[in-house]
mmCIF file of C-alpha atoms and ligand atoms in Angstrom:
data_model
loop_
_atom_site.group_PDB
_atom_site.id
_atom_site.type_symbol
_atom_site.label_atom_id
_atom_site.label_comp_id
_atom_site.label_asym_id
_atom_site.label_seq_id
_atom_site.Cartn_x
_atom_site.Cartn_y
_atom_site.Cartn_z
ATOM 1 C CA MET L 219 0.000 0.000 0.000
ATOM 2 C CA LYS L 220 1.070 3.513 -0.675
ATOM 3 C CA ASP L 221 2.025 5.877 2.151
ATOM 4 C CA ILE L 222 -0.312 8.792 1.425
ATOM 5 C CA LEU L 223 0.988 10.867 4.351
ATOM 6 C CA SER L 224 4.355 11.144 2.577
ATOM 7 C CA MET L 225 2.677 12.628 -0.511
ATOM 8 C CA LEU L 226 2.323 16.349 -1.185
ATOM 9 C CA PRO L 227 -1.237 17.598 -1.840
ATOM 10 C CA GLU L 228 -0.288 18.283 -5.486
ATOM 11 C CA GLU L 229 0.835 14.673 -5.892
ATOM 12 C CA ILE L 230 -2.386 13.371 -4.371
ATOM 13 C CA SER L 231 -4.235 15.621 -6.766
ATOM 14 C CA VAL L 232 -2.427 14.254 -9.826
ATOM 15 C CA GLU L 233 -3.057 10.660 -8.773
ATOM 16 C CA PHE L 234 -6.717 11.279 -8.049
ATOM 17 C CA GLN L 235 -7.090 12.950 -11.434
ATOM 18 C CA SER L 236 -5.645 9.917 -13.174
ATOM 19 C CA MET L 237 -8.204 7.832 -11.285
ATOM 20 C CA GLY L 238 -10.890 10.039 -12.792
ATOM 21 C CA LEU L 239 -11.913 11.692 -9.531
ATOM 22 C CA PRO L 240 -13.066 15.319 -9.484
ATOM 23 C CA ALA L 241 -10.443 17.823 -8.245
ATOM 24 C CA PHE L 242 -12.236 18.629 -5.002
ATOM 25 C CA ARG L 243 -11.841 15.035 -3.749
ATOM 26 C CA ALA L 244 -8.073 15.432 -3.421
ATOM 27 C CA LYS L 245 -8.607 18.677 -1.517
ATOM 28 C CA GLN L 246 -11.038 16.996 0.858
ATOM 29 C CA VAL L 247 -8.648 14.124 1.516
ATOM 30 C CA SER L 248 -5.651 16.435 2.112
ATOM 31 C CA HIS L 249 -7.758 18.448 4.508
ATOM 32 C CA TRP L 250 -8.661 15.373 6.568
ATOM 33 C CA LEU L 251 -5.082 14.111 6.582
ATOM 34 C CA ALA L 252 -3.813 17.450 7.883
ATOM 35 C CA ARG L 253 -6.301 17.175 10.748
ATOM 36 C CA GLY L 254 -4.753 13.897 11.843
ATOM 37 C CA VAL L 255 -7.363 11.272 10.925
ATOM 38 C CA ASP L 256 -6.106 7.705 10.831
ATOM 39 C CA SER L 257 -8.489 6.138 8.349
ATOM 40 C CA PHE L 258 -10.518 6.968 5.251
ATOM 41 C CA ASP L 259 -13.635 5.909 7.180
ATOM 42 C CA GLU L 260 -13.436 9.166 9.132
ATOM 43 C CA MET L 261 -13.657 11.252 5.944
ATOM 44 C CA LYS L 262 -17.354 11.873 6.274
ATOM 45 C CA ASN L 263 -17.760 13.971 3.128
ATOM 46 C CA LEU L 264 -16.516 11.164 0.848
ATOM 47 C CA PRO L 265 -18.933 8.571 -0.561
ATOM 48 C CA LEU L 266 -18.687 5.224 1.243
ATOM 49 C CA ASP L 267 -17.481 3.276 -1.799
ATOM 50 C CA LEU L 268 -14.723 5.834 -2.420
ATOM 51 C CA ARG L 269 -13.595 5.586 1.213
ATOM 52 C CA SER L 270 -13.202 1.852 0.944
ATOM 53 C CA HIS L 271 -11.584 2.077 -2.508
ATOM 54 C CA LEU L 272 -8.954 4.565 -1.270
ATOM 55 C CA GLY L 273 -8.414 2.438 1.820
ATOM 56 C CA GLU L 274 -7.328 -0.419 -0.431
ATOM 57 C CA ILE L 275 -4.731 1.705 -2.229
ATOM 58 C CA TYR L 276 -3.354 3.976 0.453
ATOM 59 C CA SER L 277 -2.291 3.537 4.073
ATOM 60 C CA ILE L 278 -2.664 6.229 6.729
ATOM 61 C CA TYR L 279 -0.434 5.226 9.564
ATOM 62 C CA ARG L 280 -0.251 7.165 12.819
ATOM 63 C CA PRO L 281 2.175 6.152 15.559
ATOM 64 C CA THR L 282 1.010 4.969 18.979
ATOM 65 C CA VAL L 283 2.157 6.495 22.264
ATOM 66 C CA LEU L 284 4.361 3.852 23.890
ATOM 67 C CA ARG L 285 5.544 6.148 26.680
ATOM 68 C CA LYS L 286 4.820 9.720 27.604
ATOM 69 C CA GLN L 287 6.735 11.574 30.289
ATOM 70 C CA VAL L 288 6.014 15.097 31.471
ATOM 71 C CA SER L 289 8.658 17.054 33.351
ATOM 72 C CA GLU L 290 7.442 18.426 36.659
ATOM 73 C CA LYS L 291 10.110 21.092 36.504
ATOM 74 C CA ASP L 292 9.405 22.782 33.193
ATOM 75 C CA GLY L 293 6.533 21.002 31.429
ATOM 76 C CA THR L 294 8.778 19.402 28.807
ATOM 77 C CA ILE L 295 7.003 16.396 27.282
ATOM 78 C CA LYS L 296 8.782 13.378 25.939
ATOM 79 C CA TYR L 297 7.075 10.855 23.687
ATOM 80 C CA LEU L 298 8.215 7.413 22.708
ATOM 81 C CA TRP L 299 6.261 6.579 19.554
ATOM 82 C CA GLY L 300 5.642 3.091 18.256
ATOM 83 C CA LEU L 301 5.987 2.865 14.458
ATOM 84 C CA ALA L 302 4.177 0.462 12.130
ATOM 85 C CA ASP L 303 7.038 -2.053 12.043
ATOM 86 C CA GLY L 304 7.468 -2.190 15.830
ATOM 87 C CA ASN L 305 10.375 0.270 16.003
ATOM 88 C CA ALA L 306 10.297 3.122 18.480
ATOM 89 C CA VAL L 307 11.457 6.734 18.151
ATOM 90 C CA GLU L 308 11.415 9.642 20.550
ATOM 91 C CA THR L 309 10.189 13.207 20.224
ATOM 92 C CA VAL L 310 10.424 16.029 22.766
ATOM 93 C CA VAL L 311 8.112 19.033 23.139
ATOM 94 C CA MET L 312 9.786 21.971 24.876
ATOM 95 C CA LYS L 313 8.099 25.141 26.040
ATOM 96 C CA TYR L 314 10.111 28.240 25.295
ATOM 97 C CA ARG L 315 9.032 31.824 25.673
ATOM 98 C CA TYR L 316 8.935 32.261 21.914
ATOM 99 C CA GLY L 317 6.748 29.188 21.404
ATOM 100 C CA ASN L 318 6.548 25.432 21.682
ATOM 101 C CA THR L 319 9.390 23.613 19.999
ATOM 102 C CA VAL L 320 9.314 19.991 18.976
ATOM 103 C CA CYS L 321 12.570 18.082 18.657
ATOM 104 C CA ILE L 322 12.181 15.202 16.235
ATOM 105 C CA SER L 323 14.117 12.084 15.300
ATOM 106 C CA THR L 324 15.061 11.614 11.647
ATOM 107 C CA GLN L 325 16.332 8.028 11.662
ATOM 108 C CA VAL L 326 15.653 4.947 13.772
ATOM 109 C CA GLY L 327 19.064 4.816 15.462
ATOM 110 C CA CYS L 328 22.153 6.456 14.022
ATOM 111 C CA ARG L 329 25.416 5.389 12.438
ATOM 112 C CA GLN L 330 27.583 8.412 13.262
ATOM 113 C CA GLY L 331 29.098 6.946 16.414
ATOM 114 C CA CYS L 332 29.529 10.102 18.523
ATOM 115 C CA ALA L 333 31.076 8.951 21.795
ATOM 116 C CA PHE L 334 28.877 11.053 24.097
ATOM 117 C CA CYS L 335 25.505 10.305 22.487
ATOM 118 C CA ALA L 336 22.991 7.606 23.464
ATOM 119 C CA SER L 337 21.255 7.583 20.055
ATOM 120 C CA THR L 338 24.074 5.863 18.248
ATOM 121 C CA ILE L 339 24.764 2.999 20.642
ATOM 122 C CA GLY L 340 22.677 0.437 18.767
ATOM 123 C CA GLY L 341 23.700 1.737 15.318
ATOM 124 C CA LEU L 342 21.359 2.651 12.471
ATOM 125 C CA VAL L 343 18.235 0.498 12.278
ATOM 126 C CA ARG L 344 16.533 2.175 9.310
ATOM 127 C CA GLN L 345 15.666 5.471 7.671
ATOM 128 C CA MET L 346 12.498 7.245 8.738
ATOM 129 C CA GLU L 347 9.817 8.069 6.171
ATOM 130 C CA PRO L 348 8.672 11.667 5.575
ATOM 131 C CA SER L 349 5.245 10.716 6.987
ATOM 132 C CA GLU L 350 6.840 9.408 10.170
ATOM 133 C CA MET L 351 8.689 12.675 10.761
ATOM 134 C CA LEU L 352 5.572 14.679 9.993
ATOM 135 C CA ASN L 353 3.628 12.542 12.459
ATOM 136 C CA GLU L 354 6.156 13.310 15.178
ATOM 137 C CA VAL L 355 5.165 16.962 14.804
ATOM 138 C CA LEU L 356 1.441 16.583 14.163
ATOM 139 C CA CYS L 357 0.762 13.820 16.689
ATOM 140 C CA SER L 358 2.777 15.638 19.374
ATOM 141 C CA GLN L 359 0.629 18.687 18.783
ATOM 142 C CA LEU L 360 -2.638 16.732 18.798
ATOM 143 C CA ASP L 361 -1.796 14.640 21.848
ATOM 144 C CA SER L 362 -0.363 17.467 23.958
ATOM 145 C CA GLY L 363 -2.861 20.104 22.869
ATOM 146 C CA GLU L 364 0.122 22.461 22.548
ATOM 147 C CA LYS L 365 0.381 24.419 19.320
ATOM 148 C CA ILE L 366 3.780 23.702 17.794
ATOM 149 C CA SER L 367 5.501 26.754 16.331
ATOM 150 C CA HIS L 368 9.112 25.592 16.010
ATOM 151 C CA VAL L 369 10.717 22.350 14.857
ATOM 152 C CA VAL L 370 14.292 21.219 15.427
ATOM 153 C CA LEU L 371 15.808 18.184 13.726
ATOM 154 C CA MET L 372 17.950 17.355 16.715
ATOM 155 C CA GLY L 373 16.566 14.066 17.951
ATOM 156 C CA THR L 374 17.945 10.651 17.105
ATOM 157 C CA GLY L 375 19.558 10.311 13.695
ATOM 158 C CA GLU L 376 21.568 12.333 11.215
ATOM 159 C CA PRO L 377 19.167 14.293 8.979
ATOM 160 C CA LEU L 378 21.654 14.644 6.113
ATOM 161 C CA ASP L 379 22.134 10.873 6.120
ATOM 162 C CA ASN L 380 18.410 10.589 5.274
ATOM 163 C CA TYR L 381 18.494 13.521 2.886
ATOM 164 C CA ASP L 382 15.663 12.896 0.418
ATOM 165 C CA ASN L 383 13.148 11.916 3.078
ATOM 166 C CA VAL L 384 14.099 14.889 5.253
ATOM 167 C CA ILE L 385 13.713 17.344 2.355
ATOM 168 C CA ARG L 386 10.308 15.870 1.509
ATOM 169 C CA PHE L 387 9.313 16.094 5.172
ATOM 170 C CA LEU L 388 10.301 19.789 5.166
ATOM 171 C CA SER L 389 8.139 20.393 2.075
ATOM 172 C CA LEU L 390 5.201 18.789 3.859
ATOM 173 C CA LEU L 391 5.844 20.711 7.072
ATOM 174 C CA ASN L 392 5.969 23.972 5.154
ATOM 175 C CA HIS L 393 3.022 23.261 2.821
ATOM 176 C CA PRO L 394 0.012 25.534 3.513
ATOM 177 C CA ASP L 395 -2.397 22.577 3.230
ATOM 178 C CA VAL L 396 -0.344 20.232 5.416
ATOM 179 C CA PHE L 397 1.289 21.808 8.473
ATOM 180 C CA ASN L 398 1.921 25.336 7.232
ATOM 181 C CA LEU L 399 5.004 26.022 9.323
ATOM 182 C CA SER L 400 7.540 28.584 8.156
ATOM 183 C CA LEU L 401 10.977 27.057 7.644
ATOM 184 C CA ARG L 402 12.338 30.115 9.410
ATOM 185 C CA HIS L 403 11.184 28.303 12.527
ATOM 186 C CA VAL L 404 13.138 25.163 11.727
ATOM 187 C CA SER L 405 16.691 24.182 12.683
ATOM 188 C CA LEU L 406 18.448 21.264 11.077
ATOM 189 C CA SER L 407 21.349 19.885 13.069
ATOM 190 C CA THR L 408 24.135 17.903 11.433
ATOM 191 C CA CYS L 409 27.343 16.310 12.607
ATOM 192 C CA GLY L 410 28.816 17.491 9.306
ATOM 193 C CA VAL L 411 27.797 15.354 6.335
ATOM 194 C CA ILE L 412 29.459 17.931 4.096
ATOM 195 C CA GLU L 413 28.715 16.025 0.890
ATOM 196 C CA ARG L 414 25.152 17.310 1.304
ATOM 197 C CA PHE L 415 25.851 20.932 2.233
ATOM 198 C CA ASP L 416 25.938 22.177 -1.359
ATOM 199 C CA ASP L 417 22.710 20.333 -2.243
ATOM 200 C CA LEU L 418 21.020 21.886 0.743
ATOM 201 C CA ALA L 419 22.421 25.343 -0.067
ATOM 202 C CA ALA L 420 21.071 25.048 -3.620
ATOM 203 C CA LEU L 421 17.534 24.632 -2.248
ATOM 204 C CA ASN L 422 18.005 27.921 -0.380
ATOM 205 C CA LEU L 423 15.572 26.984 2.379
ATOM 206 C CA GLN L 424 14.976 29.491 5.131
ATOM 207 C CA LEU L 425 15.947 27.089 7.901
ATOM 208 C CA THR L 426 18.920 27.418 10.241
ATOM 209 C CA LEU L 427 21.760 24.990 9.706
ATOM 210 C CA ALA L 428 23.244 23.961 13.046
ATOM 211 C CA VAL L 429 26.587 22.207 12.886
ATOM 212 C CA SER L 430 27.581 19.937 15.752
ATOM 213 C CA LEU L 431 31.186 20.996 16.014
ATOM 214 C CA HIS L 432 32.014 20.021 19.609
ATOM 215 C CA ALA L 433 35.755 20.465 19.018
ATOM 216 C CA PRO L 434 37.752 22.955 16.947
ATOM 217 C CA ASP L 435 40.676 20.646 16.101
ATOM 218 C CA ASP L 436 40.864 17.274 14.377
ATOM 219 C CA GLU L 437 42.567 15.444 17.217
ATOM 220 C CA THR L 438 39.855 16.219 19.761
ATOM 221 C CA ARG L 439 36.987 16.016 17.289
ATOM 222 C CA THR L 440 37.938 12.631 15.879
ATOM 223 C CA LYS L 441 38.222 11.265 19.401
ATOM 224 C CA ILE L 442 34.618 12.150 20.241
ATOM 225 C CA MET L 443 33.140 12.123 16.716
ATOM 226 C CA PRO L 444 34.654 9.307 14.668
ATOM 227 C CA ALA L 445 32.890 10.557 11.512
ATOM 228 C CA ASN L 446 35.370 13.446 11.591
ATOM 229 C CA GLN L 447 38.158 11.158 10.483
ATOM 230 C CA ARG L 448 36.873 11.036 6.932
ATOM 231 C CA ARG L 449 36.281 14.746 6.458
ATOM 232 C CA GLY L 450 38.184 16.831 9.007
ATOM 233 C CA VAL L 451 37.462 20.222 10.554
ATOM 234 C CA ASP L 452 39.054 22.310 7.767
ATOM 235 C CA ALA L 453 36.840 20.719 5.138
ATOM 236 C CA LEU L 454 33.816 21.207 7.406
ATOM 237 C CA MET L 455 34.631 24.905 7.798
ATOM 238 C CA GLN L 456 34.968 25.326 4.041
ATOM 239 C CA ALA L 457 31.592 23.665 3.537
ATOM 240 C CA CYS L 458 30.038 25.992 6.136
ATOM 241 C CA ARG L 459 31.534 29.029 4.420
ATOM 242 C CA ARG L 460 30.206 27.916 1.052
ATOM 243 C CA TYR L 461 26.785 27.356 2.602
ATOM 244 C CA THR L 462 26.760 30.870 4.049
ATOM 245 C CA GLU L 463 27.974 32.430 0.822
ATOM 246 C CA ALA L 464 25.341 30.634 -1.214
ATOM 247 C CA THR L 465 22.396 31.271 1.100
ATOM 248 C CA GLY L 466 23.327 34.417 2.996
ATOM 249 C CA ARG L 467 22.555 32.546 6.214
ATOM 250 C CA ARG L 468 24.910 32.168 9.127
ATOM 251 C CA VAL L 469 25.353 28.668 10.443
ATOM 252 C CA SER L 470 25.462 28.010 14.163
ATOM 253 C CA PHE L 471 27.931 25.753 15.929
ATOM 254 C CA GLU L 472 26.735 23.423 18.630
ATOM 255 C CA TYR L 473 29.340 22.718 21.241
ATOM 256 C CA ALA L 474 28.673 20.278 24.093
ATOM 257 C CA MET L 475 31.003 21.076 26.964
ATOM 258 C CA ILE L 476 32.754 17.869 28.060
ATOM 259 C CA ASP L 477 34.883 17.842 31.173
ATOM 260 C CA GLY L 478 38.597 17.704 30.382
ATOM 261 C CA VAL L 479 38.008 16.856 26.728
ATOM 262 C CA ASN L 480 37.077 19.982 24.767
ATOM 263 C CA ASP L 481 36.705 22.640 27.456
ATOM 264 C CA THR L 482 40.205 24.063 27.969
ATOM 265 C CA LYS L 483 41.255 27.631 27.205
ATOM 266 C CA THR L 484 43.212 26.352 24.212
ATOM 267 C CA HIS L 485 40.011 24.875 22.820
ATOM 268 C CA ALA L 486 38.189 28.132 23.458
ATOM 269 C CA HIS L 487 40.782 30.147 21.520
ATOM 270 C CA LEU L 488 40.724 27.709 18.618
ATOM 271 C CA LEU L 489 36.943 27.807 18.627
ATOM 272 C CA VAL L 490 37.054 31.610 18.399
ATOM 273 C CA GLN L 491 39.125 31.290 15.209
ATOM 274 C CA ARG L 492 36.746 28.738 13.735
ATOM 275 C CA ALA L 493 33.663 30.808 14.547
ATOM 276 C CA LYS L 494 35.245 33.908 13.011
ATOM 277 C CA GLU L 495 36.362 32.031 9.900
ATOM 278 C CA VAL L 496 32.781 31.092 9.223
ATOM 279 C CA GLY L 497 30.873 33.940 10.884
ATOM 280 C CA ALA L 498 29.088 31.393 13.051
ATOM 281 C CA HIS L 499 27.061 31.806 16.193
ATOM 282 C CA VAL L 500 28.112 29.423 18.999
ATOM 283 C CA ASN L 501 25.587 27.525 21.078
ATOM 284 C CA LEU L 502 27.178 25.919 24.138
ATOM 285 C CA ILE L 503 25.365 22.870 25.494
ATOM 286 C CA PRO L 504 26.035 21.489 28.949
ATOM 287 C CA LEU L 505 26.730 17.801 28.226
ATOM 288 C CA ASN L 506 23.962 15.442 29.282
ATOM 289 C CA HIS L 507 25.504 12.511 31.001
ATOM 290 C CA VAL L 508 24.707 9.224 29.265
ATOM 291 C CA GLU L 509 24.869 6.076 31.387
ATOM 292 C CA GLU L 510 27.016 4.128 28.930
ATOM 293 C CA SER L 511 29.491 6.950 28.412
ATOM 294 C CA ARG L 512 32.550 7.932 30.427
ATOM 295 C CA TYR L 513 32.181 11.614 29.535
ATOM 296 C CA LYS L 514 30.993 14.133 32.100
ATOM 297 C CA PRO L 515 29.746 17.711 31.788
ATOM 298 C CA SER L 516 32.257 20.525 32.301
ATOM 299 C CA THR L 517 32.396 22.201 35.694
ATOM 300 C CA GLN L 518 30.670 25.566 36.108
ATOM 301 C CA GLY L 519 34.106 27.183 36.475
ATOM 302 C CA HIS L 520 35.363 25.850 33.174
ATOM 303 C CA LEU L 521 32.127 26.747 31.446
ATOM 304 C CA LYS L 522 32.364 30.319 32.732
ATOM 305 C CA ALA L 523 36.001 30.751 31.701
ATOM 306 C CA PHE L 524 35.196 29.312 28.266
ATOM 307 C CA ILE L 525 32.283 31.695 27.719
ATOM 308 C CA GLU L 526 34.406 34.645 28.779
ATOM 309 C CA ILE L 527 37.034 33.900 26.146
ATOM 310 C CA LEU L 528 34.402 33.669 23.426
ATOM 311 C CA GLU L 529 32.640 36.836 24.521
ATOM 312 C CA GLU L 530 35.825 38.865 24.873
ATOM 313 C CA SER L 531 36.740 37.904 21.337
ATOM 314 C CA GLY L 532 33.404 39.157 20.071
ATOM 315 C CA VAL L 533 31.956 35.741 19.222
ATOM 316 C CA ASN L 534 28.192 35.540 19.451
ATOM 317 C CA VAL L 535 27.546 32.874 22.112
ATOM 318 C CA THR L 536 24.527 31.441 23.925
ATOM 319 C CA VAL L 537 24.237 28.660 26.480
ATOM 320 C CA ARG L 538 21.386 26.225 25.997
ATOM 321 C CA ARG L 539 19.008 25.910 28.894
ATOM 322 C CA ARG L 540 18.563 22.368 30.165
ATOM 323 C CA LEU L 541 14.956 21.293 29.870
ATOM 324 C CA GLY L 542 13.407 18.027 30.935
ATOM 325 C CA SER L 543 16.438 16.879 32.888
ATOM 326 C CA ASP L 544 14.182 14.829 35.172
ATOM 327 C CA ILE L 545 12.734 12.761 32.302
ATOM 328 C CA ASP L 546 15.764 11.600 30.273
ATOM 329 C CA ALA L 547 14.713 14.190 27.732
ATOM 330 C CA SER L 548 17.802 14.111 25.627
ATOM 331 C CA CYS L 549 19.751 12.372 23.008
ATOM 332 C CA GLY L 550 18.068 9.020 22.639
ATOM 333 C CA GLN L 551 18.001 8.084 26.288
ATOM 334 C CA LEU L 552 14.339 7.121 26.516
ATOM 335 C CA ARG L 553 14.467 4.956 23.390
ATOM 336 C CA ARG L 554 17.678 3.406 24.686
ATOM 337 C CA LYS L 555 16.002 2.435 27.971
ATOM 338 C CA PHE L 556 13.047 1.005 26.087
ATOM 339 C CA GLU L 557 15.269 -1.082 23.791
ATOM 340 C CA LYS L 558 17.229 -2.336 26.788
ATOM 341 C CA SER L 559 14.106 -3.407 28.624
ATOM 342 C CA ARG L 560 12.923 -5.177 25.465
ATOM 343 C CA GLU L 561 16.189 -7.143 25.235
ATOM 344 C CA LYS L 562 15.589 -8.646 28.663
HETATM 345 N N1 LIG O 63 22.926 13.964 14.043
HETATM 346 C C1 LIG O 63 22.659 15.366 14.181
HETATM 347 C C2 LIG O 63 21.392 15.691 14.956
HETATM 348 C C3 LIG O 63 21.060 14.893 16.181
HETATM 349 S S1 LIG O 63 21.963 15.195 17.649
HETATM 350 C C4 LIG O 63 23.838 16.051 14.800
HETATM 351 O O1 LIG O 63 24.813 15.385 15.128
HETATM 352 O O2 LIG O 63 23.836 17.269 14.899
HETATM 353 C C5 LIG O 63 21.498 16.790 18.215
HETATM 354 C C6 LIG O 63 22.571 17.474 19.032
HETATM 355 O O3 LIG O 63 22.701 16.882 20.338
HETATM 356 C C7 LIG O 63 23.951 17.356 18.411
HETATM 357 O O4 LIG O 63 24.626 18.587 18.521
HETATM 358 C C8 LIG O 63 24.599 16.306 19.259
HETATM 359 O O5 LIG O 63 25.984 16.325 19.144
HETATM 360 C C9 LIG O 63 24.066 16.662 20.618
HETATM 361 N N2 LIG O 63 24.231 15.641 21.646
HETATM 362 C C10 LIG O 63 24.219 14.305 21.509
HETATM 363 N N3 LIG O 63 24.428 13.696 22.696
HETATM 364 C C11 LIG O 63 24.552 14.673 23.611
HETATM 365 C C12 LIG O 63 24.769 14.682 25.025
HETATM 366 N N4 LIG O 63 24.900 13.554 25.722
HETATM 367 N N5 LIG O 63 24.824 15.883 25.627
HETATM 368 C C13 LIG O 63 24.685 17.039 24.925
HETATM 369 N N6 LIG O 63 24.489 17.087 23.610
HETATM 370 C C14 LIG O 63 24.425 15.923 22.948
#
């Protein structure tokens, strides 16, 4: 069966036309899909025989809530969704002053191998479909009753390693008859799959490209991000510069502060050079400790000294607030726990 939730309204329209249906039928169906229905039977303004005919051609799959955790501290909500094939992915809804942000997964598992991240421990299981990513946003909104205004592709998975599906998902998210969200309110985070930077730049989307740098030099970066070995920091910086030149958009660097690994003054000075080379904004993230990992967050003292060096050098820097720390709300930890309990 065909996954209709991964189709753009125009594509549904073309297919319906070739089936000899009047144009308004496609509009009606797209309208119902955008509202979150999970079967053609709910489409009350379609004739009964058409409902059952479409139900034989197309599937409408919505994920089930396997777990839902709500932070008592800050209202952050974490979902573990069950997908059609029995896999599970996690999504987080965070409440910021500027609006509710949903952090979505883009792959089931991940093959990038970052040493501090829980998402990659079991490797890549499979790519996620555009419909599955869209459902993370839509179903989070419907279940929580919270209007979603911002989307970040910062959950499990490497978005640029699932490029075509991610781009299609973004078209759906942005489409006025699907989710109608401005891509200005979207951030795509990558560990640096630079082979895709030029493709992405050519699309000239309004989203923010966030680059998980985490270390300004190859020695440190390869230690914590093995994918760096193949490409290297210099090549990554060149790709960032090209992206900015082509799109006129600054990239931002994500930098998780890891005790004794990437948080010395030497690292800070090197990071200043990198940020200036590229004109990047730096977003410091206090490391979330992952059970399986030996890495620990930097001390407050080191964090402060690090920030000072960046600020004194005129680098634009922010420190990410920790949300949902009481509910494993980061970096694949809920899915990881679920998979572990399933292994038993
Ligand atoms: N694969 C993409 C997007 C998913 S990870 C990427 O690498 O950017 C989203 C962000 O969370 C990345 O910056 C990632 O490096 C960071 N991250 C992963 N594990 C973390 C941890 N334990 N503490 C803090 N940040 C972490």
